[in-house]
Coordinates of C-alpha atoms in Angstrom, one line a residue:
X1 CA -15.2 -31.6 90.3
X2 CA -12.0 -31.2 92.0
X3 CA -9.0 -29.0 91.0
X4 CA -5.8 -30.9 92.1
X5 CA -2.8 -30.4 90.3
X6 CA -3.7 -28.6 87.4
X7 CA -5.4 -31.5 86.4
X8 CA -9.0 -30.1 87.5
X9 CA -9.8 -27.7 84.5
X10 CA -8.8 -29.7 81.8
X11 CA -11.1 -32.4 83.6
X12 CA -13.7 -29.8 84.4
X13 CA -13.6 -28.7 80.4
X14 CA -14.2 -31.8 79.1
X15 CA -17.3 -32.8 81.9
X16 CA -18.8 -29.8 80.7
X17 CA -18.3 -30.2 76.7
X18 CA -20.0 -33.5 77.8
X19 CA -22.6 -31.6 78.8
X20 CA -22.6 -29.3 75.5
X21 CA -23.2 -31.9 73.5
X22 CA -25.9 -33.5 75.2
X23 CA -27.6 -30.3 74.0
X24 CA -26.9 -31.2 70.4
X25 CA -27.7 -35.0 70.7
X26 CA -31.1 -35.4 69.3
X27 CA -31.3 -39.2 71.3
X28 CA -31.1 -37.3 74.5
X29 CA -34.2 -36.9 76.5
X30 CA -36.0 -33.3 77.2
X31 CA -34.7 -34.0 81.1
X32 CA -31.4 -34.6 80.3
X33 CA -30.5 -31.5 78.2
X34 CA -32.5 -29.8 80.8
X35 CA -30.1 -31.2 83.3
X36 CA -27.4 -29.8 81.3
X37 CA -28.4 -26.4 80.9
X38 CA -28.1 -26.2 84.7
X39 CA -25.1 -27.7 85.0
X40 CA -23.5 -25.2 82.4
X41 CA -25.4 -22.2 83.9
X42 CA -23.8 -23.3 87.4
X43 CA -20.1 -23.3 85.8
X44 CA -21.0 -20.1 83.8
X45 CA -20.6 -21.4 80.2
X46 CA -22.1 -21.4 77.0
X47 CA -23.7 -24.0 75.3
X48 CA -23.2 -21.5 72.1
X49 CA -20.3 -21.7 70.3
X50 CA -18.1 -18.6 70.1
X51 CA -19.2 -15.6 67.7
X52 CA -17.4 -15.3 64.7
X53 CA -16.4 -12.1 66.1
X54 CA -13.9 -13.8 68.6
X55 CA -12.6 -16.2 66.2
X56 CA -9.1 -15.2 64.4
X57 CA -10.0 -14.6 60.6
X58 CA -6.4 -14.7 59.4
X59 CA -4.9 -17.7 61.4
X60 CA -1.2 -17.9 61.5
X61 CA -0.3 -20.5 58.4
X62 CA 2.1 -22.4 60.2
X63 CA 0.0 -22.7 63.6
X64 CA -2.3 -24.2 61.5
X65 CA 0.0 -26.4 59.7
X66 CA 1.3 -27.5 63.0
X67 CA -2.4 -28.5 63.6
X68 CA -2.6 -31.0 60.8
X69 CA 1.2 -32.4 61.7
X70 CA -0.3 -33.3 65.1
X71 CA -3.4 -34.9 64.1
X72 CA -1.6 -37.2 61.6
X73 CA 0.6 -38.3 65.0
X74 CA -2.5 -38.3 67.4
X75 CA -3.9 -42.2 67.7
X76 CA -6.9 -40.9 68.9
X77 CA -8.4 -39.1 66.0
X78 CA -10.0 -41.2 63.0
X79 CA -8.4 -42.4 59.9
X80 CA -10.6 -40.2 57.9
X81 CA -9.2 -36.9 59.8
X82 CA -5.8 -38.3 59.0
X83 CA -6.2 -38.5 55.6
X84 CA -7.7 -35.3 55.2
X85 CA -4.8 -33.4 57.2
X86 CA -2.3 -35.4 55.1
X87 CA -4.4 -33.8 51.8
X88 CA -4.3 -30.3 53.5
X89 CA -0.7 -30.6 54.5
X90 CA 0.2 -32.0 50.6
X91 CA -1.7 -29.4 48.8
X92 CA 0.2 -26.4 51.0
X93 CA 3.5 -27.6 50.4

């Protein structure tokens, strides 16, 4: 996993949360979430999600309003997540 231009960690992120959710995927052999443990213990991560210690229990309204805007505009996320961000988004207005 290469790191050129920035490009690298967003790559290396996303090989990785590959990997996390082979953990989760109750199709996938005893190997290959074996397989994936090491590969996450190589890269130092977690296959846990974060406490809810670390997560922000009073998140900024409009940060998360801005979150719902850009998943009504992002053609990769599903019809049913659009709808319910344009619910969330009609019921805080």
């Amino acid at each position: 996993m290469s790191s050129n231009s920035g490009t690298g960690d967003a790559h290396t992120n996303q090989v990785l949360g590959g990997y996390k959710a082979t953990l989760k995927n109750d199709n996938a052999s005893e190997e290959a979430k074996q397989h994936a443990r090491e590969v996450l213990d190589e890269h130092g991560a977690s296959a846990e999600p974060l406490p809810q210690s670390r997560k922000n229990p009073n998140p900024d309204p409009e940060r998360v309003k801005a979150g719902y805007k850009a998943t009504l505009n992002n053609p990769n996320t599903s019809d049913e997540a659009k709808q319910k961000a344009q619910e969330v988004l009609e019921k805080s207005d």
